[in-house]
Short mmCIF file of C-alpha atoms and ligand atoms in Angstrom, two decimals:
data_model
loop_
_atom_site.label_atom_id
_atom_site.label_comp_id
_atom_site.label_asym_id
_atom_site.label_seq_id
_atom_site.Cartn_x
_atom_site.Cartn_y
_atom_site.Cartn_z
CA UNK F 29 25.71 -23.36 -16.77
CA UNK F 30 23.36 -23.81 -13.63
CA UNK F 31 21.36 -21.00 -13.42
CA UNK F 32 18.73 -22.29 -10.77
CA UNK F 33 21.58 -20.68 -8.18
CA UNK F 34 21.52 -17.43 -9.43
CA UNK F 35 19.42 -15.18 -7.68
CA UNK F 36 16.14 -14.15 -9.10
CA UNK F 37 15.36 -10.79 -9.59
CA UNK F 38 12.39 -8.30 -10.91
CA UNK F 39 12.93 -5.39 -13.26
CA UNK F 40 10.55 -2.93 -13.35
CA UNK F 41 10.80 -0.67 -16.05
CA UNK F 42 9.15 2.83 -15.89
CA UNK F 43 10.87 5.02 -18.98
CA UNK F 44 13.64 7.34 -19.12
CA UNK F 45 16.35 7.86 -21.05
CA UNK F 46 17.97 4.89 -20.78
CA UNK F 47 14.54 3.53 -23.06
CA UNK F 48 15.37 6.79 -25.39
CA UNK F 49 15.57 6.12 -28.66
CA UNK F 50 16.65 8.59 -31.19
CA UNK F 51 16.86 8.70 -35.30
CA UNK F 52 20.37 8.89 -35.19
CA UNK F 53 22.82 7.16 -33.53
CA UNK F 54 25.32 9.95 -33.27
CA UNK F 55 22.72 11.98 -31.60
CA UNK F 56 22.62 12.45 -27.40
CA UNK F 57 20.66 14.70 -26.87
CA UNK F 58 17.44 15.00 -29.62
CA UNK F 59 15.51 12.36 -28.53
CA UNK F 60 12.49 10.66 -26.85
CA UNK F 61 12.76 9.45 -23.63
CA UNK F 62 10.86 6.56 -22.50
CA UNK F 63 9.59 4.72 -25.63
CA UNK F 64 11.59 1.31 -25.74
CA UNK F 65 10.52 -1.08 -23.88
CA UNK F 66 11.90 -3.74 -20.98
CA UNK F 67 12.50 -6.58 -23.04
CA UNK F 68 14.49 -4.60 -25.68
CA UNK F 69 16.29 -3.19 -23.31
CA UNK F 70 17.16 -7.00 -21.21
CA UNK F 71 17.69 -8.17 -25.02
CA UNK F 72 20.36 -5.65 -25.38
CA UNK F 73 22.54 -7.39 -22.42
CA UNK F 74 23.08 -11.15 -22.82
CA UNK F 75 25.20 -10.72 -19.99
CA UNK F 76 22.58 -10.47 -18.21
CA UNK F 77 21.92 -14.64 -18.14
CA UNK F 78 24.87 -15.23 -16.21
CA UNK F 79 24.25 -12.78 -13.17
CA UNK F 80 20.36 -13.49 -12.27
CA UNK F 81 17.14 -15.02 -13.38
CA UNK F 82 15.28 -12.37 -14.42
CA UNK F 83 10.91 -11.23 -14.90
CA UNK F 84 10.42 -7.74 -16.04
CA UNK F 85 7.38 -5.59 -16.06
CA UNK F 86 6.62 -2.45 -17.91
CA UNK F 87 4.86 0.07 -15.28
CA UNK F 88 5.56 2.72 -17.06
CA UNK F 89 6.74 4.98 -19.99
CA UNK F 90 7.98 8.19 -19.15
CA UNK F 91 10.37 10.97 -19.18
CA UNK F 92 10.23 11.22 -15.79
CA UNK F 93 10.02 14.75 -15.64
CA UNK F 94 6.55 13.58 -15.95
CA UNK F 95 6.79 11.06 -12.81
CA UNK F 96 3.68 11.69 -10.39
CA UNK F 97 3.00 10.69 -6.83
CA UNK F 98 0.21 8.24 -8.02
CA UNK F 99 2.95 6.50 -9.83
CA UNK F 100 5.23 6.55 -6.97
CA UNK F 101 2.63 4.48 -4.97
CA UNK F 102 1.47 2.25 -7.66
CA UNK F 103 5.83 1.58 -7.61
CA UNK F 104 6.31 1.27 -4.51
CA UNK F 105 3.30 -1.26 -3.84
CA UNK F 106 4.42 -3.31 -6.31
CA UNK F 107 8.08 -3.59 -5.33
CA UNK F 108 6.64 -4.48 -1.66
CA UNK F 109 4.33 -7.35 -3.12
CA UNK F 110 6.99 -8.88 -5.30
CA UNK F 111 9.54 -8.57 -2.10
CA UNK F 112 7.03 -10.43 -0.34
CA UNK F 113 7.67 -13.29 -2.57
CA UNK F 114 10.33 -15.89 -1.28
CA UNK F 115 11.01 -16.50 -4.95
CA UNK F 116 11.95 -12.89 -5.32
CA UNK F 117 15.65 -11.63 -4.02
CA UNK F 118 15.63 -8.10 -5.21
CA UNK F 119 14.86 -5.15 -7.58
CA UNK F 120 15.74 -3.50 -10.23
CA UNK F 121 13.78 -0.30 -11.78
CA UNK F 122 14.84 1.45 -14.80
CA UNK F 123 14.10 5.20 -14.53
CA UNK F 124 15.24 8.85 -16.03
CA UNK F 125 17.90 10.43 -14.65
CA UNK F 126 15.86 13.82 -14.03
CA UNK F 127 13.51 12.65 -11.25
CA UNK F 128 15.27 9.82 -9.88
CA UNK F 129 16.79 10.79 -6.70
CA UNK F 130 13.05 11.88 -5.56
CA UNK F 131 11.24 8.28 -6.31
CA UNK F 132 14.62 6.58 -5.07
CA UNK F 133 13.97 8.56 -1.61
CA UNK F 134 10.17 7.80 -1.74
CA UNK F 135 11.04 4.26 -2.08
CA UNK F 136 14.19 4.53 0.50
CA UNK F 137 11.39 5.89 3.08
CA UNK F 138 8.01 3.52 1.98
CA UNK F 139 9.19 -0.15 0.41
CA UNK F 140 8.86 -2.54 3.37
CA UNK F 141 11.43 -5.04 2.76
CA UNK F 142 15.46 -5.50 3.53
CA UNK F 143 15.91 -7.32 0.31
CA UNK F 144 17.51 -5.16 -2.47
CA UNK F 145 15.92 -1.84 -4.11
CA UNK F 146 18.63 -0.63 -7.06
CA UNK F 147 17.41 2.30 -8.99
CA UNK F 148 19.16 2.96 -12.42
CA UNK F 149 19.19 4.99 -15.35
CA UNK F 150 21.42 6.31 -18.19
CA UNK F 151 22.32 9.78 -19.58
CA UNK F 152 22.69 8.44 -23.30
CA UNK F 153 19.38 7.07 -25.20
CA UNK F 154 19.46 3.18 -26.03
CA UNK F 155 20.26 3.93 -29.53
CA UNK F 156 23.64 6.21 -28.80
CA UNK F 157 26.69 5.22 -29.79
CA UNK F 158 28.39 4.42 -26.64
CA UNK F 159 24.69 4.26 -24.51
CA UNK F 160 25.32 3.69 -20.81
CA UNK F 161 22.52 2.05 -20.26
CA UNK F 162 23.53 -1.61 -20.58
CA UNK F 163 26.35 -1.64 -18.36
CA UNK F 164 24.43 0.37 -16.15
CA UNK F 165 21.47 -2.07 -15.85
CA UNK F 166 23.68 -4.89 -15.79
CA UNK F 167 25.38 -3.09 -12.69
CA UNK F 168 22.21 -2.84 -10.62
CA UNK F 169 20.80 -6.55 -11.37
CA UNK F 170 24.25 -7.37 -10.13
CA UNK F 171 24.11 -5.29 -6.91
CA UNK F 172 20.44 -6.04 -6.40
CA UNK F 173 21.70 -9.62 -6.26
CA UNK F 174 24.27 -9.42 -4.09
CA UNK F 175 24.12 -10.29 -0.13
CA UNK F 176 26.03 -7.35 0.45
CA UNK F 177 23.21 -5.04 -0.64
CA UNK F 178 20.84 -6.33 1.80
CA UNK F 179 19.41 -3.90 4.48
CA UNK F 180 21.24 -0.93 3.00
CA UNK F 181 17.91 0.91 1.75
CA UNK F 182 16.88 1.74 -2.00
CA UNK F 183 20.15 2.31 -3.79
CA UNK F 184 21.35 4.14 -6.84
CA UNK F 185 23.63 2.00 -9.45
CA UNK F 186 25.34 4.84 -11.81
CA UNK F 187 28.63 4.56 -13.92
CA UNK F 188 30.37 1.78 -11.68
CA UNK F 189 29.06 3.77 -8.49
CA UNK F 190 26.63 2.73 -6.02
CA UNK F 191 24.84 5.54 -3.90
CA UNK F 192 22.20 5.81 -1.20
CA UNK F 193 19.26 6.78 -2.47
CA UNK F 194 19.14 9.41 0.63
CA UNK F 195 22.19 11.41 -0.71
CA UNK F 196 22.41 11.00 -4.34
CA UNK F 197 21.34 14.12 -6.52
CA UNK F 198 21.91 14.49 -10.22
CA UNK F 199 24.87 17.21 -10.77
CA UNK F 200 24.96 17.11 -14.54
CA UNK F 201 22.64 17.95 -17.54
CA UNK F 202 25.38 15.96 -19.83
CA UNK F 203 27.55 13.73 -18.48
CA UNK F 204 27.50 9.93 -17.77
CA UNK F 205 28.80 10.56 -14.56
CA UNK F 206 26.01 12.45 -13.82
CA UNK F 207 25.23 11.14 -10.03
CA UNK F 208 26.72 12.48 -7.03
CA UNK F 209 26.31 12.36 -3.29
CA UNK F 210 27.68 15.68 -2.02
CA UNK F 211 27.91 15.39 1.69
CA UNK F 212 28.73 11.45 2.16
CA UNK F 213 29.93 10.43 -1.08
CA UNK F 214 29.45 7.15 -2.99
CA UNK F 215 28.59 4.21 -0.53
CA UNK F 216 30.40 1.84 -2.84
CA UNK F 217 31.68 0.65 -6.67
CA UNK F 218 30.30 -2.31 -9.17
CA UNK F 219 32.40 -3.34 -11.64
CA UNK F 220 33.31 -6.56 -13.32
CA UNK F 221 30.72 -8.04 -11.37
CA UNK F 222 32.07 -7.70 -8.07
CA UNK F 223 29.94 -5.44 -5.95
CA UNK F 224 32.07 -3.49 -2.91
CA UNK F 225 30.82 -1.41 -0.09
CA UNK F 226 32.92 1.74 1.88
CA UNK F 227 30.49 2.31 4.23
CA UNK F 228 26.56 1.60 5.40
CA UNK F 229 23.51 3.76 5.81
CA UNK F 230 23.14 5.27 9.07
CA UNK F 231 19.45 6.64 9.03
CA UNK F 232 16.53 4.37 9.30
CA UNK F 233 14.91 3.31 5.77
CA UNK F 234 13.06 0.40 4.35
CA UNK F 235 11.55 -1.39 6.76
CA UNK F 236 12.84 0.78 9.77
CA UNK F 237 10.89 3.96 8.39
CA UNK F 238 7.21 4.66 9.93
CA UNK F 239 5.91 6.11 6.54
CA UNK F 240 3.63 4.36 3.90
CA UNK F 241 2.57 5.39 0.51
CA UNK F 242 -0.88 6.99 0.14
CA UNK F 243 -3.99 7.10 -2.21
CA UNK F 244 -4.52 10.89 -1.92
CA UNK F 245 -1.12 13.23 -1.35
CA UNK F 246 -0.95 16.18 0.58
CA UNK F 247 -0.07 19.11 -2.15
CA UNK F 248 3.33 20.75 -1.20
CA UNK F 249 5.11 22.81 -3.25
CA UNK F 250 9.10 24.36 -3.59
CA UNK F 251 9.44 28.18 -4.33
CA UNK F 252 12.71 29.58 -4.39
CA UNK F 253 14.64 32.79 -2.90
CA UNK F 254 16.30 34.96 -4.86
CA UNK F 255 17.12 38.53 -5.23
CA UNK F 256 14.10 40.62 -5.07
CA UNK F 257 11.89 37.92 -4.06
CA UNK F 258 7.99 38.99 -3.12
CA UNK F 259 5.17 37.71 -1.52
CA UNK F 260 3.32 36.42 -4.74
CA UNK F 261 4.27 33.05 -4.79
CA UNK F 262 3.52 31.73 -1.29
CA UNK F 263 0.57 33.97 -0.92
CA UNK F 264 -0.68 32.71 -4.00
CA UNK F 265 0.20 28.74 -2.79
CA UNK F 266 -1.81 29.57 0.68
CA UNK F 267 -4.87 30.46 -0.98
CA UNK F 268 -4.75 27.18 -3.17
CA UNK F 269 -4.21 25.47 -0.16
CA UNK F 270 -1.14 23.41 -0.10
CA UNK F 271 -0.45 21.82 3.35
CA UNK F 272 3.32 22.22 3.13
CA UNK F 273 5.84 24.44 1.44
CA UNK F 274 10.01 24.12 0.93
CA UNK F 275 11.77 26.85 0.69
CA UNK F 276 15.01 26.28 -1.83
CA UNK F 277 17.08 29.39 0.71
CA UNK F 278 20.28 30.82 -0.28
CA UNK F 279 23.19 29.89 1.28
CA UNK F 280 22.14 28.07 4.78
CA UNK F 281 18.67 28.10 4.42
CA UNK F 282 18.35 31.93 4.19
CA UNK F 283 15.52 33.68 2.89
CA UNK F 284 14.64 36.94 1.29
CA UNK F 285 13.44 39.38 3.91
CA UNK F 286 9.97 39.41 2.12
CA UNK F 287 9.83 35.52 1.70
CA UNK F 288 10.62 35.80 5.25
CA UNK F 289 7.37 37.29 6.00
CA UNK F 290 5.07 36.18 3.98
CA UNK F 291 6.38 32.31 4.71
CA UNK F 292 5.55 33.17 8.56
CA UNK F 293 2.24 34.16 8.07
CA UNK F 294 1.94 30.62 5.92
CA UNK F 295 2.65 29.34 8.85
CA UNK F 296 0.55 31.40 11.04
CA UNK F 297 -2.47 29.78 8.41
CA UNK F 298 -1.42 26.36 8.99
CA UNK F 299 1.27 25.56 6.05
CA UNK F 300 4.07 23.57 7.19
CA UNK F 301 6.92 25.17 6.18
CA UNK F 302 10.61 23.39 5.34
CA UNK F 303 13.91 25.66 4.51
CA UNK F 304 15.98 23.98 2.67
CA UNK F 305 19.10 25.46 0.19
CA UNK F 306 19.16 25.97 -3.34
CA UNK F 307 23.16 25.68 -3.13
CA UNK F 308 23.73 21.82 -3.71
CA UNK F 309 25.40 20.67 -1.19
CA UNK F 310 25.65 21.73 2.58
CA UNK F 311 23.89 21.38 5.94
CA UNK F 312 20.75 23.98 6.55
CA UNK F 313 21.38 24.83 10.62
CA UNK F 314 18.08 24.78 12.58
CA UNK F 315 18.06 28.22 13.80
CA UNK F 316 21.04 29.12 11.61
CA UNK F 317 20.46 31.78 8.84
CA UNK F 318 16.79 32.43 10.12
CA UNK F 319 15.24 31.20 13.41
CA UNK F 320 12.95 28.45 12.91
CA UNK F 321 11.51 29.25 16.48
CA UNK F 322 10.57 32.53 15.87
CA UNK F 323 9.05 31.82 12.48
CA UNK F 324 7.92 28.48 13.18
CA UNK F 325 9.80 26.94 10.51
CA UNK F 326 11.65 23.67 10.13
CA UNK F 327 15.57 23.10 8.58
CA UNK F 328 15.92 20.61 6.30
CA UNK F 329 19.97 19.58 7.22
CA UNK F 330 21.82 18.07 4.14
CA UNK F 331 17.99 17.33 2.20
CA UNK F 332 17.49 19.06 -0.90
CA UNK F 333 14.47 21.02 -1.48
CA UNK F 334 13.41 17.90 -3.84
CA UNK F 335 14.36 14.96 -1.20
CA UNK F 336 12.48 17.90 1.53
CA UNK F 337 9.61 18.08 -0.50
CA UNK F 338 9.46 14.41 -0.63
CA UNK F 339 9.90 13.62 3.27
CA UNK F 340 7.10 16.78 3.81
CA UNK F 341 4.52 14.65 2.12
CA UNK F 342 5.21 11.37 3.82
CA UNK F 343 5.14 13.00 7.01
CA UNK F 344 1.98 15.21 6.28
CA UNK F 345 0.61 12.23 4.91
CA UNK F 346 1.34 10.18 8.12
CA UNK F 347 -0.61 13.01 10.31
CA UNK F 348 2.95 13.65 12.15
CA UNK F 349 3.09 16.68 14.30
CA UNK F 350 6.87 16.85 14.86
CA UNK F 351 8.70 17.66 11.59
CA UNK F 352 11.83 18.38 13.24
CA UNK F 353 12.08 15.32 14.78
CA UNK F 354 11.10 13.93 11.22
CA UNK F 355 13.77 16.03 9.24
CA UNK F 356 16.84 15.60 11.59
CA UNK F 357 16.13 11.55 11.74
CA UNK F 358 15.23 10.62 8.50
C1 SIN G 420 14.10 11.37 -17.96
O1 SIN G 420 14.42 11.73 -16.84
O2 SIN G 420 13.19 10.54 -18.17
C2 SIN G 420 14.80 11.92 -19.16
C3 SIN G 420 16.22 12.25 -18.91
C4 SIN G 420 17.07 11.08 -18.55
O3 SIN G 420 16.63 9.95 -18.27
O4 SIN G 420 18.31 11.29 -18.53
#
């Protein structure tokens, strides 16, 4: 076989389940994320020769519960300098399921390039019987490859589905299917090889975006509502002096009448304050369940507070003044 056609692609591995290994094959669940590493895991799919020419790096190896912003732009620089390469047609990173749909929307809103991003994972460790990770990797390398997957933004390569890294959220603590996109659903399938897309990405990403990763990261920080909600959180947040706090609301963005308060006088101190809904899926209304006018406050539409969080410290970070703008484009 000619391989000099296939495309060439990077792999850069960062933990996660899908490098779990546990002491018993029949085991799922007891296990440590995060310890094999990238050439075990490439090792573990010959298939893998026939679909692209690949380099892997390790960057990191984590359960990314643990995933921090300083990783996120040590990742994302990375990706942009081995995008810059003509010799380089897309990438893949290997990541855990728990975090990923916050570094896949950091990426989707900071790599500068229109060549392929594909984010993957697995819910099974490497040594499960029946581990989703090699079909799963051998997915993404095969949609990073693909022309079709050019200028679509960072995407998500999950159990045959591919989503935008804008919409996907994990849904499941369990099941291989863990990976939804609530509001837009999947933007297209992988199987057998043959990548297929339903529909594009409508928001600016990638290279259309106007934020960069950072050195130093504005602190912001979720707190949620909830029945009998105080003041103790966010008062406690203002003094420590986080530039920017989500709200995870009930229902549309609603928040507890004594939230309510004490989030206005955040704002009356300077915090930049986001309402987002701790529901799962939905649109939070600007001026819907709480007036954002009144209290100065900003909706987060179909974000979660994760994915809110995320686009709070790129815009803090890029000295924007207009978060609304910033939430209802990106
Ligand atoms: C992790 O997020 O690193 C552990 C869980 C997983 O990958 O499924």
């Amino acid at each position: 076989m000619n391989t000099s056609s296939l495309p060439r692609i990077a792999v850069l591995a960062t933990g996660g389940t899908i490098a779990g290994q546990a002491g018993d094959a029949s085991k799922t669940a007891g296990y440590k994320a995060g310890v094999v590493g990238v050439d075990k895991l490439l090792d573990a799919v010959p298939a893998l020769a026939s679909v692209a020419r690949i380099q892997a790096e390790q960057i990191a190896s984590i359960d990314s519960k643990d995933m921090s912003a300083a990783l996120w732009t040590t990742l994302s620089r990375r990706i942009d300098a081995l995008l810059a390469q003509d010799d380089i047609d897309g990438v893949v990173i290997t990541h855990g399921t728990d975090t990923l749909e916050e570094t896949a929307y950091l990426l989707h809103l900071t790599v500068k390039s229109t060549k392929p991003v594909v984010l993957t994972a697995a819910m099974r460790p490497s040594t499960a019987l029946s581990a989703d990770g090699p079909l799963n990797l051998l997915n993404a390398v095969t949609v990073a490859g693909s022309a079709s997957a050019k200028g679509q933004g960072v995407l998500v390569a999950f159990n045959n589905q591919i989503h935008s890294a804008r919409d996907v959220t994990k849904t499941s603590t369990y099941a291989v299917d863990a990976f939804r996109s609530p509001e837009t659903g999947v933007l297209g399938f992988v199987q057998d090889g043959r990548v297929e897309f339903q529909r594009g990405v409508v928001r600016p990403h990638t290279a259309a975006s106007e934020f960069a990763v950072v050195d130093q990261w504005p602190t912001v920080e979720i707190v949620t509502s909830h029945a009998d909600a105080s003041r103790v959180m966010v008062e406690a947040l203002v003094a420590a002096g986080v530039r920017g706090i989500v709200v995870a609301g009930t229902g549309n963005g609603s928040m507890h009448a004594t939230l309510t308060q004490a989030l206005a006088d955040a704002v009356k101190q300077g915090v930049a304050v986001v309402r987002a809904s701790r529901v799962g899926s939905g649109h939070v209304m600007r001026n819907g369940a709480a007036s954002d006018d009144a209290l100065g406050t900003v909706s987060a539409g179909t974000l979660n507070p994760y994915k809110a969080r995320v686009l709070l410290m790129l815009a803090l970070a890029s000295g924007a003044q207009d978060l609304q703008r910033i939430f209802d484009t990106y």
